[in-house]
Short mmCIF file of C-alpha atoms in Angstrom, two decimals:
data_model
loop_
_atom_site.label_atom_id
_atom_site.label_comp_id
_atom_site.label_asym_id
_atom_site.label_seq_id
_atom_site.Cartn_x
_atom_site.Cartn_y
_atom_site.Cartn_z
CA MET A 1 139.77 36.28 125.65
CA THR A 2 137.55 38.90 128.46
CA ALA A 3 135.41 38.11 131.17
CA ASP A 4 136.60 34.37 130.73
CA ARG A 5 134.47 34.42 127.52
CA LEU A 6 136.38 33.04 124.22
CA THR A 7 135.40 36.05 121.58
CA ILE A 8 134.77 34.16 118.45
CA LEU A 9 134.36 36.65 115.21
CA HIS A 10 132.69 35.72 111.67
CA VAL A 11 134.00 37.34 108.79
CA TYR A 12 131.39 38.32 106.11
CA PRO A 13 128.64 36.22 107.03
CA ARG A 14 126.47 37.43 104.48
CA GLN A 15 128.72 37.77 102.15
CA MET A 16 131.00 34.61 103.15
CA GLY A 17 128.53 32.00 104.15
CA VAL A 18 126.82 29.44 101.87
CA SER A 19 127.48 26.63 102.50
CA GLY A 20 125.82 26.40 106.49
CA ASP A 21 128.81 28.20 107.43
CA ARG A 22 127.07 29.19 110.60
CA GLY A 23 126.76 25.42 111.39
CA ASN A 24 130.80 26.18 112.54
CA VAL A 25 130.61 29.31 114.22
CA ALA A 26 127.32 27.18 116.37
CA ALA A 27 129.48 23.68 116.50
CA LEU A 28 132.49 26.39 118.71
CA VAL A 29 129.50 27.65 120.26
CA ARG A 30 128.31 24.24 121.32
CA ARG A 31 132.03 22.51 122.06
CA ALA A 32 133.60 25.16 123.93
CA ALA A 33 129.19 25.10 127.38
CA ALA A 34 130.45 21.72 126.56
CA ALA A 35 134.31 22.60 128.34
CA GLY A 36 132.23 25.54 130.53
CA LEU A 37 133.67 28.69 127.97
CA ASP A 38 130.44 30.91 127.13
CA THR A 39 131.88 32.19 124.31
CA GLU A 40 130.40 35.77 122.06
CA VAL A 41 129.88 35.48 118.36
CA LEU A 42 130.57 39.32 116.73
CA GLU A 43 129.57 39.16 112.93
CA TYR A 44 131.87 41.67 110.70
CA ALA A 45 130.07 42.68 108.22
CA PRO A 46 132.40 45.40 105.39
CA GLY A 47 132.76 48.62 106.72
CA ASP A 48 132.40 48.09 109.95
CA ASP A 49 135.17 48.39 112.68
CA LEU A 50 137.26 45.70 112.68
CA PRO A 51 137.17 44.11 116.90
CA ALA A 52 140.69 45.08 118.04
CA ALA A 53 141.30 41.31 119.71
CA ALA A 54 139.45 37.30 119.00
CA ASP A 55 140.08 34.82 119.83
CA VAL A 56 138.88 32.11 116.48
CA VAL A 57 138.55 33.82 113.50
CA VAL A 58 135.54 31.95 111.45
CA ILE A 59 135.57 32.92 107.35
CA GLY A 60 132.87 30.77 105.26
CA ASN A 61 132.56 29.98 101.82
CA GLY A 62 131.77 31.73 98.91
CA PRO A 63 131.40 32.44 95.14
CA LEU A 64 133.68 34.45 93.01
CA SER A 65 131.59 37.77 92.65
CA ALA A 66 130.76 38.49 96.82
CA MET A 67 134.82 38.31 97.07
CA ARG A 68 135.10 40.74 93.81
CA SER A 69 132.69 43.16 95.99
CA LEU A 70 134.59 42.69 98.99
CA GLY A 71 137.50 43.91 97.29
CA ALA A 72 138.09 47.41 99.64
CA ASP A 73 137.60 45.89 102.81
CA VAL A 74 139.08 43.06 102.03
CA ALA A 75 142.51 45.52 101.52
CA ARG A 76 140.77 47.32 104.89
CA ILE A 77 141.29 44.18 106.62
CA ALA A 78 143.72 42.19 105.16
CA ALA A 79 146.80 43.33 108.02
CA PRO A 80 144.83 42.73 111.29
CA LEU A 81 143.90 39.75 110.35
CA ARG A 82 147.44 38.30 109.78
CA SER A 83 148.34 39.66 113.29
CA PHE A 84 145.49 37.51 114.27
CA ALA A 85 147.12 35.19 112.67
CA SER A 86 150.60 35.33 113.54
CA ASP A 87 149.58 36.05 117.27
CA GLY A 88 148.22 32.36 117.16
CA VAL A 89 144.24 33.43 117.03
CA PRO A 90 143.22 30.24 114.68
CA VAL A 91 141.87 31.59 111.43
CA ILE A 92 139.33 29.19 109.98
CA ALA A 93 138.89 30.05 106.13
CA VAL A 94 136.52 27.30 103.85
CA GLY A 95 135.75 26.68 100.59
CA GLY A 96 136.17 30.60 98.59
CA GLY A 97 136.77 32.55 102.41
CA PHE A 98 140.80 29.98 102.37
CA ASP A 99 140.75 31.47 98.38
CA LEU A 100 140.47 34.87 99.81
CA ALA A 101 142.62 33.86 102.99
CA THR A 102 145.54 33.49 100.81
CA ASN A 103 147.89 35.63 98.71
CA GLU A 104 145.11 36.20 96.36
CA VAL A 105 142.75 34.42 93.88
CA VAL A 106 143.40 34.58 90.27
CA PRO A 107 140.12 33.51 87.78
CA THR A 108 140.15 32.63 84.54
CA GLU A 109 138.57 35.71 82.81
CA GLY A 110 139.35 38.92 84.73
CA THR A 111 142.35 40.90 87.13
CA PRO A 112 143.61 38.69 90.34
CA LEU A 113 142.03 39.40 93.46
CA ALA A 114 144.35 40.08 96.43
CA GLY A 115 143.72 37.75 99.69
CA PHE A 116 143.78 38.78 103.09
CA GLY A 117 147.46 36.70 102.71
CA VAL A 118 146.46 35.08 106.03
CA PHE A 119 147.84 32.03 104.46
CA ASP A 120 151.01 31.83 101.49
CA ALA A 121 149.74 30.57 98.44
CA ARG A 122 147.56 31.82 95.07
CA ALA A 123 144.00 29.92 93.66
CA VAL A 124 143.94 30.05 90.98
CA ARG A 125 140.24 28.98 89.75
CA GLY A 126 139.89 27.52 85.82
CA ALA A 127 140.37 24.03 87.46
CA GLU A 128 138.38 20.83 87.41
CA ARG A 129 135.80 20.95 88.81
CA ARG A 130 135.30 18.30 91.61
CA VAL A 131 131.97 17.76 93.91
CA ASN A 132 132.13 14.80 95.90
CA TYR A 133 132.74 13.87 98.88
CA PHE A 134 135.75 14.36 101.14
CA VAL A 135 138.85 12.13 102.71
CA LEU A 136 140.44 13.72 104.76
CA GLU A 137 143.87 12.47 107.24
CA THR A 138 144.47 16.32 108.73
CA ARG A 139 148.61 17.37 108.90
CA TYR A 140 146.52 20.23 112.47
CA PRO A 141 146.88 19.37 115.97
CA LEU A 142 144.35 18.21 117.35
CA LEU A 143 143.46 16.94 121.54
CA PRO A 144 145.65 13.53 122.16
CA GLY A 145 144.53 10.06 120.70
CA ALA A 146 142.11 11.75 118.31
CA SER A 147 141.41 10.81 115.22
CA LYS A 148 143.42 12.76 112.14
CA ARG A 149 140.73 10.69 109.76
CA LEU A 150 137.98 13.77 108.54
CA ALA A 151 135.56 13.90 106.44
CA GLY A 152 133.66 16.37 104.59
CA PHE A 153 131.95 17.41 101.38
CA GLU A 154 134.67 19.13 98.41
CA ASP A 155 132.58 21.97 95.34
CA HIS A 156 135.45 23.81 93.92
CA ALA A 157 137.33 24.74 90.24
CA THR A 158 140.33 25.87 92.06
CA THR A 159 144.25 25.24 92.11
CA ILE A 160 145.79 25.81 95.02
CA GLU A 161 149.32 26.89 95.18
CA LEU A 162 151.27 26.79 98.81
CA ALA A 163 154.89 28.56 99.05
CA ALA A 164 157.34 26.65 99.42
CA GLY A 165 157.66 24.97 103.24
CA VAL A 166 153.99 25.63 103.90
CA THR A 167 152.16 22.68 104.60
CA PRO A 168 149.30 21.15 103.96
CA PHE A 169 146.11 21.26 105.54
CA ALA A 170 145.04 16.96 105.50
CA ASP A 171 146.50 14.70 103.05
CA VAL A 172 144.13 13.20 100.75
CA VAL A 173 142.29 10.20 101.04
CA SER A 174 139.58 10.34 99.14
CA GLY A 175 139.08 13.55 96.45
CA GLY A 176 140.80 16.01 94.77
CA GLY A 177 142.70 18.52 97.17
CA ASN A 178 144.31 21.17 96.74
CA GLN A 179 144.17 19.42 92.27
CA ALA A 180 148.25 21.40 92.50
CA GLY A 181 150.22 18.36 91.74
CA ALA A 182 150.12 16.12 94.69
CA PRO A 183 147.18 14.47 97.21
CA VAL A 184 147.19 18.12 100.06
CA GLU A 185 144.09 19.50 100.89
CA GLY A 186 144.83 22.83 102.36
CA ALA A 187 147.21 24.58 104.44
CA ILE A 188 148.05 24.89 108.14
CA VAL A 189 149.94 28.99 109.61
CA GLY A 190 150.36 28.29 113.39
CA THR A 191 146.89 27.39 114.33
CA SER A 192 144.77 28.52 111.45
CA PHE A 193 144.03 26.15 108.29
CA GLY A 194 142.27 27.01 105.44
CA THR A 195 140.37 24.27 103.29
CA HIS A 196 137.62 23.42 100.61
CA THR A 197 136.26 20.94 103.05
CA GLN A 198 132.57 21.66 103.23
CA GLY A 199 129.21 19.87 105.81
CA PRO A 200 129.73 21.72 107.19
CA ILE A 201 133.03 20.55 108.67
CA LEU A 202 133.38 21.82 112.60
CA PRO A 203 129.72 19.72 112.88
CA LEU A 204 130.90 16.69 111.29
CA ASN A 205 134.55 16.36 113.14
CA PRO A 206 133.66 17.50 116.45
CA GLN A 207 137.35 16.87 117.30
CA LEU A 208 138.30 18.83 114.22
CA THR A 209 137.05 21.92 116.70
CA ASP A 210 137.97 20.46 120.19
CA GLY A 211 141.38 20.84 118.26
CA VAL A 212 140.26 24.89 117.50
CA LEU A 213 139.36 25.31 120.56
CA ALA A 214 142.36 24.04 122.54
CA ALA A 215 144.34 25.68 120.87
CA ALA A 216 142.57 29.42 120.90
CA VAL A 217 142.57 28.38 125.30
CA ALA A 218 145.85 27.44 125.52
CA ARG A 219 146.93 30.62 123.86
CA LEU A 220 145.14 32.12 127.21
CA GLY A 221 146.82 30.48 129.67
CA ARG A 222 143.63 27.59 130.30
CA GLU A 223 143.43 24.11 129.08
CA TYR A 224 140.69 22.67 126.82
CA SER A 225 138.98 19.51 128.44
CA PRO A 226 135.12 19.42 126.57
CA ASP A 227 132.68 17.52 128.88
CA PRO A 228 132.82 13.76 127.62
CA GLU A 229 128.72 13.19 128.91
CA GLN A 230 127.40 16.62 127.11
CA THR A 231 129.24 16.32 123.69
CA ALA A 232 128.13 12.26 123.72
CA THR A 233 125.15 12.51 120.99
CA ILE A 234 126.12 15.13 118.36
CA ASP A 235 129.65 12.21 118.74
CA ARG A 236 127.37 9.69 117.67
CA TYR A 237 125.72 11.79 114.96
CA ALA A 238 128.87 13.39 113.75
CA ARG A 239 130.94 9.53 113.61
CA GLU A 240 127.43 8.47 111.84
CA ALA A 241 127.57 10.85 109.23
CA ARG A 242 130.94 10.65 108.78
CA ALA A 243 131.24 6.37 109.19
CA THR A 244 128.06 7.06 106.08
CA VAL A 245 130.68 9.36 103.77
CA ASP A 246 132.78 6.25 104.25
CA ARG A 247 130.92 3.67 103.13
CA TYR A 248 129.67 5.69 100.05
CA VAL A 249 132.31 7.63 98.63
CA ASP A 250 133.62 5.41 95.73
CA LYS A 251 130.34 6.00 95.29
CA ALA A 252 128.48 9.57 95.46
CA PHE A 253 132.25 10.49 93.53
CA LYS A 254 131.92 12.63 90.57
CA ARG A 255 133.93 14.50 87.59
CA ILE A 256 131.49 17.20 86.45
CA ALA A 257 133.66 18.98 83.16
#
């Protein structure tokens, strides 16, 4: 953070941004503004110089073909991204971006792809395809009193194999999740999380956006407190959307072989 401006780094927005992932960035910007925080969004493309500092990192969803095309660049910036996470910078990885942020992505055919290694896990393709509404109870630290219940959408055919001791991002209420035995979803390391929850996840779940920004701001020795009057309308829209997911989650549930 420089000159009282919170820096949000969006990694591969063109290649890994097929599920409304700019909405996650927009939610961070809007929510920060409601807490009196100015923001700067930096977009990183393959071959660019990775910024030396960031306060939040967002990696969005994308197909396996995009991941293959990014292989050399992934190897080039993997260590700096791991350093961001180990230094307490929240790295938010969604969908294919979560797969890419594990140690490796194992396709059904061909050579495994090395990932960023932010999360000590493997993303193994070839699981049952899950296309459904998604309801979770998150384990990510939120502001006091905030609901841990999250809602979104799940669309993937991946098993996430967490290494021993890795904390899942959430417990599954309805949906598939990591599909590795236990009914859990995603992964947490420090203040970073990976998940297959789309929607996009942050606009649908403002309390999670608050949790991310609180972690980013606490790292800088400041307090985070959004103005309820400025967030009232957005909070109401998100609450109504989550209620719709809860109401129709069983009817909307689908499995694609």
